[in-house]
Coordinates of C-alpha atoms in Angstrom, one line a residue:
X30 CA -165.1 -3.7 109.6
X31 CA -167.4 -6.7 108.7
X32 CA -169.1 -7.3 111.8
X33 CA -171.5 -10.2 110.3
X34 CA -171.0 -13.7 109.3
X35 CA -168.1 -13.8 107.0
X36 CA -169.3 -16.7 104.7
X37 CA -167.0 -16.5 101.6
X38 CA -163.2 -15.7 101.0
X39 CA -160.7 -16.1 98.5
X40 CA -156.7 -15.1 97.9
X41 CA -156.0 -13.5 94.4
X42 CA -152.7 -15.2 92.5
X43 CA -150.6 -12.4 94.5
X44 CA -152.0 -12.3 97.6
X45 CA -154.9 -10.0 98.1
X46 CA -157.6 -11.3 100.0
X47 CA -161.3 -10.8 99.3
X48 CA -164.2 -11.4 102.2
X49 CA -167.9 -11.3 101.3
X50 CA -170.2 -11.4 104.3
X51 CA -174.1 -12.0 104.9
X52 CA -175.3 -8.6 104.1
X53 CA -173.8 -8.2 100.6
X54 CA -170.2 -6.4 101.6
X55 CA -167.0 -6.8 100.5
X56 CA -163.7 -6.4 102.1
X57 CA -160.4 -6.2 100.0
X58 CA -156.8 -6.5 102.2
X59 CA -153.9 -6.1 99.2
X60 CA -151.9 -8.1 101.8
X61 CA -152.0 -9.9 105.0
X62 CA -149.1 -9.7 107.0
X63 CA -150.3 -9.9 110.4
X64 CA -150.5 -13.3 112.1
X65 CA -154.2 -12.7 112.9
X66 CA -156.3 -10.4 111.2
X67 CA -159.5 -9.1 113.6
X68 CA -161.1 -6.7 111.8
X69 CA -161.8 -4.6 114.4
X70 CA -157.6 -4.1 114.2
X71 CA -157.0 -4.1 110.8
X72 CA -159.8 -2.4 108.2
X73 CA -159.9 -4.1 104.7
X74 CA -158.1 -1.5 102.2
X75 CA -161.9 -1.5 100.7
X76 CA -164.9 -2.3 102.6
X77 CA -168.5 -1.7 100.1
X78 CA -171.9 -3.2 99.6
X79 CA -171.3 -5.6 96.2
X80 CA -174.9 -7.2 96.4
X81 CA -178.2 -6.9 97.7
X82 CA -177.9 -10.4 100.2
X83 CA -175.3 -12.8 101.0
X84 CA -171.9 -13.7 99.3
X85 CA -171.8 -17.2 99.0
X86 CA -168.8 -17.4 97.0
X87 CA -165.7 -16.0 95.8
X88 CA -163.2 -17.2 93.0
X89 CA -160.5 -15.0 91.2
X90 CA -160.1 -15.2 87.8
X91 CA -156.7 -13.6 87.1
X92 CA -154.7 -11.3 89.8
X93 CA -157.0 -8.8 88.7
X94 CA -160.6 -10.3 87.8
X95 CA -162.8 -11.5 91.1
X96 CA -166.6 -12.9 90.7
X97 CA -168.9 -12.7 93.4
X98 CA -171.7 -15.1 93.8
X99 CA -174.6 -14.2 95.4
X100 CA -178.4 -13.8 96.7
X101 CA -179.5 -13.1 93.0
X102 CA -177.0 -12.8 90.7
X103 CA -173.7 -13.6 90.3
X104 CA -171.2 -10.3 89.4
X105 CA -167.6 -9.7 87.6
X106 CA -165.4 -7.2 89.2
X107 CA -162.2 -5.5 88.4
X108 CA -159.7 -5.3 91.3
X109 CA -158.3 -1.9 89.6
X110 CA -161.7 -0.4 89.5
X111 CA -162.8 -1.3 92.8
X112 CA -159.5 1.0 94.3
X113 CA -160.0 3.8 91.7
X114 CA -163.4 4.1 92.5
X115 CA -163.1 4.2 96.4
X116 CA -160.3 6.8 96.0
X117 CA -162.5 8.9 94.6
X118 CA -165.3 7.9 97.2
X119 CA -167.4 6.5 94.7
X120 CA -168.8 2.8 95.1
X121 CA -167.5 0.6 92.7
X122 CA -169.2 -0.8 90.0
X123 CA -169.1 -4.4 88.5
X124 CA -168.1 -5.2 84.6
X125 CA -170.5 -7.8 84.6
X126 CA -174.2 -8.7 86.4
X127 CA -175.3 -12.5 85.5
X128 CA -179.1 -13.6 86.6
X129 CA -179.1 -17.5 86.7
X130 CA -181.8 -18.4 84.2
X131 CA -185.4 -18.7 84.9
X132 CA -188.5 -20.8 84.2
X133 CA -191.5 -19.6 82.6
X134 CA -194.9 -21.0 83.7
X135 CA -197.8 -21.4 81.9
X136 CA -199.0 -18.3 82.2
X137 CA -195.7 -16.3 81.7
X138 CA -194.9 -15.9 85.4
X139 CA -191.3 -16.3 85.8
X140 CA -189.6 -18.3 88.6
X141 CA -188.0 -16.5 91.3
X142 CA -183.8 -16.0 90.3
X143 CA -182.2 -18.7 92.8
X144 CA -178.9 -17.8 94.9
X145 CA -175.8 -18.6 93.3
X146 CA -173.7 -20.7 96.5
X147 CA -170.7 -21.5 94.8
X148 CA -168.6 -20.3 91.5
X149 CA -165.4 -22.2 90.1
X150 CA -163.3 -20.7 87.7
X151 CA -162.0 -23.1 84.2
X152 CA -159.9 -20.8 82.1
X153 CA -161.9 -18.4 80.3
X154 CA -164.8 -20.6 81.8
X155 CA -166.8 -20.7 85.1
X156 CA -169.2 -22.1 86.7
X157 CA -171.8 -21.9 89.2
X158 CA -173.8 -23.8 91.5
X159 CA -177.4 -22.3 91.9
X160 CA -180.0 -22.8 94.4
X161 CA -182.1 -24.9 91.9
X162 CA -180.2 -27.9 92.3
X163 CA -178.4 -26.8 88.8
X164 CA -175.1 -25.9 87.7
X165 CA -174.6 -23.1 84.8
X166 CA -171.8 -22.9 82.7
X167 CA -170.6 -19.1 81.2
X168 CA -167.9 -18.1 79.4
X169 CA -166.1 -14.7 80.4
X170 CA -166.7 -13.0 76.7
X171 CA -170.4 -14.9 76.4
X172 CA -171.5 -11.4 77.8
X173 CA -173.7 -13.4 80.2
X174 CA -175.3 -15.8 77.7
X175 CA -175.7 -19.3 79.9
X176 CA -173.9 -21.7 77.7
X177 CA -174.8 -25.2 79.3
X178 CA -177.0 -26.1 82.1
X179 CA -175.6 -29.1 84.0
X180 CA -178.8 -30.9 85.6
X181 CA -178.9 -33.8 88.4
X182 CA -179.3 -33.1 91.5
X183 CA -182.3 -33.3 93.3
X184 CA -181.6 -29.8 95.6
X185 CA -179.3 -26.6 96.1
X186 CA -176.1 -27.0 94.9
X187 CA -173.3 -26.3 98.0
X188 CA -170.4 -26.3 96.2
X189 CA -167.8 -26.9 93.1
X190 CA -164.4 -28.0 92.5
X191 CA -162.0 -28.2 89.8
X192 CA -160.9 -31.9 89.7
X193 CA -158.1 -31.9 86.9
X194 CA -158.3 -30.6 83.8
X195 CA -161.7 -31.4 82.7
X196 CA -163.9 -32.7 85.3
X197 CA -165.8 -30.7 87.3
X198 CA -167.1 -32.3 91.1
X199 CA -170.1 -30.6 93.1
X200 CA -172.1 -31.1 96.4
X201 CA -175.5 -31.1 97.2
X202 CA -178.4 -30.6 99.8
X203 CA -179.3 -34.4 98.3
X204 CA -176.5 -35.7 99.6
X205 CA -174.3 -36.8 96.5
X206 CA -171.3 -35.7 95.2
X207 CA -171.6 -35.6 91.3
X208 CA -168.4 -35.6 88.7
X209 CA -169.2 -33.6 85.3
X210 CA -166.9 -34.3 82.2
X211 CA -166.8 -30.1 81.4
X212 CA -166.2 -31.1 77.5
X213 CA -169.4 -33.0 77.2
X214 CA -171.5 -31.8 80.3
X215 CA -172.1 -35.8 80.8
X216 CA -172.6 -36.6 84.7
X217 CA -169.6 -39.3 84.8
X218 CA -170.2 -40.5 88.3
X219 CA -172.6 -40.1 91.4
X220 CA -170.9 -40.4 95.1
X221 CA -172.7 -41.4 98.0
X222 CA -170.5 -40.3 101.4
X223 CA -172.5 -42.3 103.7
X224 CA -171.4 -45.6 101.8
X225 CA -167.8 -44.2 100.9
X226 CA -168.3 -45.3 97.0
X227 CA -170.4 -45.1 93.8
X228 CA -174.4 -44.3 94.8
X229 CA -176.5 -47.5 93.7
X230 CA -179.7 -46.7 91.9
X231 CA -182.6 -45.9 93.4
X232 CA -181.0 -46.2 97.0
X233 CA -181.0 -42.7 99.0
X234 CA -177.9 -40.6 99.6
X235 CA -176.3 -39.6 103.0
X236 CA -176.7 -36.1 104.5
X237 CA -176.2 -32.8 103.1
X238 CA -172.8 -32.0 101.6
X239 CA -171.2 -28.5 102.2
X240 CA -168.0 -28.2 101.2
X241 CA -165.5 -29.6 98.7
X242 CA -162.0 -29.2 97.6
X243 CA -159.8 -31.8 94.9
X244 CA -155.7 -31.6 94.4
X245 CA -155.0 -29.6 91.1
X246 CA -153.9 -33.0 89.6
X247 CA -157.0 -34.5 90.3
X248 CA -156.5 -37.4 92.4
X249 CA -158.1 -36.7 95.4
X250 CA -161.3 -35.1 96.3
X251 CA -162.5 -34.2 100.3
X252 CA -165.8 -33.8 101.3
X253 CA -167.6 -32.9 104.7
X254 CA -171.1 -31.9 105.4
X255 CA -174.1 -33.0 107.7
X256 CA -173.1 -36.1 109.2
X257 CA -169.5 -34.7 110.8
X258 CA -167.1 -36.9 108.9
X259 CA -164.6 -35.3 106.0
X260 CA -163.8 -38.3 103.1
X261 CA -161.1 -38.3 101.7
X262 CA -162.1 -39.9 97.8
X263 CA -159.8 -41.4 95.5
X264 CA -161.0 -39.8 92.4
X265 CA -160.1 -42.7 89.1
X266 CA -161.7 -45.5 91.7
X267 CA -164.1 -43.6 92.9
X268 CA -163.7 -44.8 96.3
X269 CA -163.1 -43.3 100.1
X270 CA -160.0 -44.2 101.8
X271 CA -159.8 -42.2 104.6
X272 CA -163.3 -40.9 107.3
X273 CA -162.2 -38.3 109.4
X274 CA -164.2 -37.9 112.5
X275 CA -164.4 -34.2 112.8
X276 CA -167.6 -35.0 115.0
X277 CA -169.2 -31.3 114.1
X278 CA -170.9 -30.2 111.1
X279 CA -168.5 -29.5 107.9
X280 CA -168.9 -26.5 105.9
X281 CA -165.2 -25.7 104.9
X282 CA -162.5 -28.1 103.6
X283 CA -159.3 -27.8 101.8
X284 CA -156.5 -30.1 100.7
X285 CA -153.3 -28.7 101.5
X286 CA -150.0 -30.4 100.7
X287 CA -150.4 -33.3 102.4
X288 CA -153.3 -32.3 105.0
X289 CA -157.2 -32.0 104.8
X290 CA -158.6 -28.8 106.6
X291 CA -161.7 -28.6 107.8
X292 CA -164.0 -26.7 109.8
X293 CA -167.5 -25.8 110.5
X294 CA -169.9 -25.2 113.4
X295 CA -167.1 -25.3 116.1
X296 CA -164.7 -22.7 117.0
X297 CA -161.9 -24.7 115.5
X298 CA -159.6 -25.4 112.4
X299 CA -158.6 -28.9 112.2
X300 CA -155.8 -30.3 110.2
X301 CA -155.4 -34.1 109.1
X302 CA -153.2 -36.3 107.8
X303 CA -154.1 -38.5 104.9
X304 CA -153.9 -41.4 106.8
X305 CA -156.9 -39.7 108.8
X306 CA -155.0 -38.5 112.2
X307 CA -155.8 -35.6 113.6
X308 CA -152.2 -33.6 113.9
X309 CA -153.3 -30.3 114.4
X310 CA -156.4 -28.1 115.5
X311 CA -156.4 -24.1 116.0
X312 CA -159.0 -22.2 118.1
X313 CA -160.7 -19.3 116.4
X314 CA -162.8 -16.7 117.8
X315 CA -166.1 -17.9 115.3
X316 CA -168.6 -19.9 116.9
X317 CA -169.0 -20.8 113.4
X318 CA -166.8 -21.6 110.1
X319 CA -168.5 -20.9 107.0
X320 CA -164.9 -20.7 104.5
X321 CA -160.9 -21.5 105.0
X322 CA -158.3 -20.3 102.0
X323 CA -154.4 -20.5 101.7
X324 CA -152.7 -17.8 100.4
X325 CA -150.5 -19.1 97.7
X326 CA -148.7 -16.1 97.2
X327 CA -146.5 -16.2 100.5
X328 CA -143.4 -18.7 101.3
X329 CA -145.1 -19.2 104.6
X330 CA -148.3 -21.1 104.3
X331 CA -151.0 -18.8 105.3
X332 CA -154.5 -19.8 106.2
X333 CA -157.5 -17.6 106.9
X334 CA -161.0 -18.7 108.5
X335 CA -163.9 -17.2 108.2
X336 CA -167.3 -16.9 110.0
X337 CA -169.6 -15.4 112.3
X338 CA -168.6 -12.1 113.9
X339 CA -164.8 -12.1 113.0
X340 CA -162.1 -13.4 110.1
X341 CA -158.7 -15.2 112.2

């Protein structure tokens, strides 16, 4: 069972869930069925160390393809592979190991490899957000080659979002949420959450932004992070329209229908209108939220919550 703090997740297309915890394990469940899932009750189908530190993210390319994120390196695994291999007690290995580039110094040192926090998937495109402040573009046949660096941010990189069809929205430690045209690589727009609109130059950004999530038709973006309110942007005017007052620190948010999910370091889930009421809240047994994903695959919306100790 994963017994540490559960800080990514993700549901695969049909329903599989995938759980990547502090120390570099995965757990796979092909399906979730039960109303809660404690892990002490119900063992993932396949439980294995992936990477050498922490998952920070997860994000399935097909109903078969998964990509980890992590400490060092960000790695491409087979769904298929990982079960053959664990039938026959072997640990899986991944298709594909991708080092974030590095700097050379004057004298040839090389830079330390930064952690990879967050990966998106864009068709036969992904990205991720490194622990250099940058964002790194790859393609799944570039066989690792980094095809465009996205620079702007002045620290790590939190999280990513699909916004649309071609614009691509991350958070930072600085504070700003930046929009990236994905065609161009051009930084369209810089958000400031403490003023609720466009960040004026030279002034300084709110606190830290941890976690992101935008409607697939890209009209609305949330955000939550530091200062214990989730935004709710409108995306063309580049604008908030709704503060939630979570009143806790925000490191997991998801639009859903017509609700914005969040959590973060209390033991609850809290679901909000868009009108910014608070119509819902469930207790969990985390003392901390570090990722919430909806299973897709179900008729019955299905949530899961992850963090220290425990998934619910």
């Amino acid at each position: 069972a994963m017994a540490h703090a559960v800080l990514s997740s993700a549901f695969s297309p049909n329903g599989a869930l995938v759980c990547g915890d502090s120390e570099g394990k995965l757990g796979i469940w092909e399906s979730i069925n039960d109303q809660k899932l404690a892990c002490s009750k119900k063992r993932s189908e396949s439980h294995f160390k992936a990477h050498k530190g922490a998952i920070y993210g997860i994000a399935f390319a097909s109903a078969s393809t998964l990509i980890t994120a992590g400490d060092e390196d960000v790695r491409i695994w087979s769904l298929k592979s990982i079960f053959e291999s664990k039938k026959r007690g072997n640990n899986p290995k991944p298709i594909e190991v991708i080092v974030n580039p590095r700097n050379e110094g004057s004298r040839g040192f090389m830079s330390p490899a930064f952690e990879s926090n967050a990966v998106v998937v864009d068709g036969d495109k992904f990205y991720v957000g490194s622990g250099d402040g940058n964002i790194y573009k790859y393609s799944f046949k570039g066989k690792g080659k980094c095809l465009e660096k996205f620079s702007g941010h002045s620290d790590l990189v939190h999280c990513l979002t699909m916004t649309g069809t071609s614009l691509l929205c991350s958070g930072s430690e600085d504070g700003s949420i930046r929009g990236w045209d994905t065609r161009t690589g051009k930084c369209e727009f810089v958000l400031d959450s403490k003023t609720g609109e466009e960040l004026k130059e030279g002034k300084e950004s709110g606190e830290w932004i941890g976690a992101i999530d935008s409607t697939s038709s890209g009209q609305w973006l949330a955000s939550g992070g530091g200062d214990g309110y989730a935004c709710l942007w409108h995306v063309a005017s580049r604008r908030v329209t709704t503060t939630m007052p979570v009143g806790g620190e925000i490191q997991a948010v998801r639009i859903f229908q017509d609700r914005v999910i969040t959590a973060g370091n209390q033991s609850y889930v809290f679901h909000w209108n868009k009108a910014g009421d608070l119509v819902g809240r469930a207790m969990t047994k985390a003392k901390n939220i570090f990722s919430v994903s909806v299973n897709f695959a179900q008729d019955t919306n299905q949530l899961i919550a992850t963090g220290i100790s425990s998934i619910d």
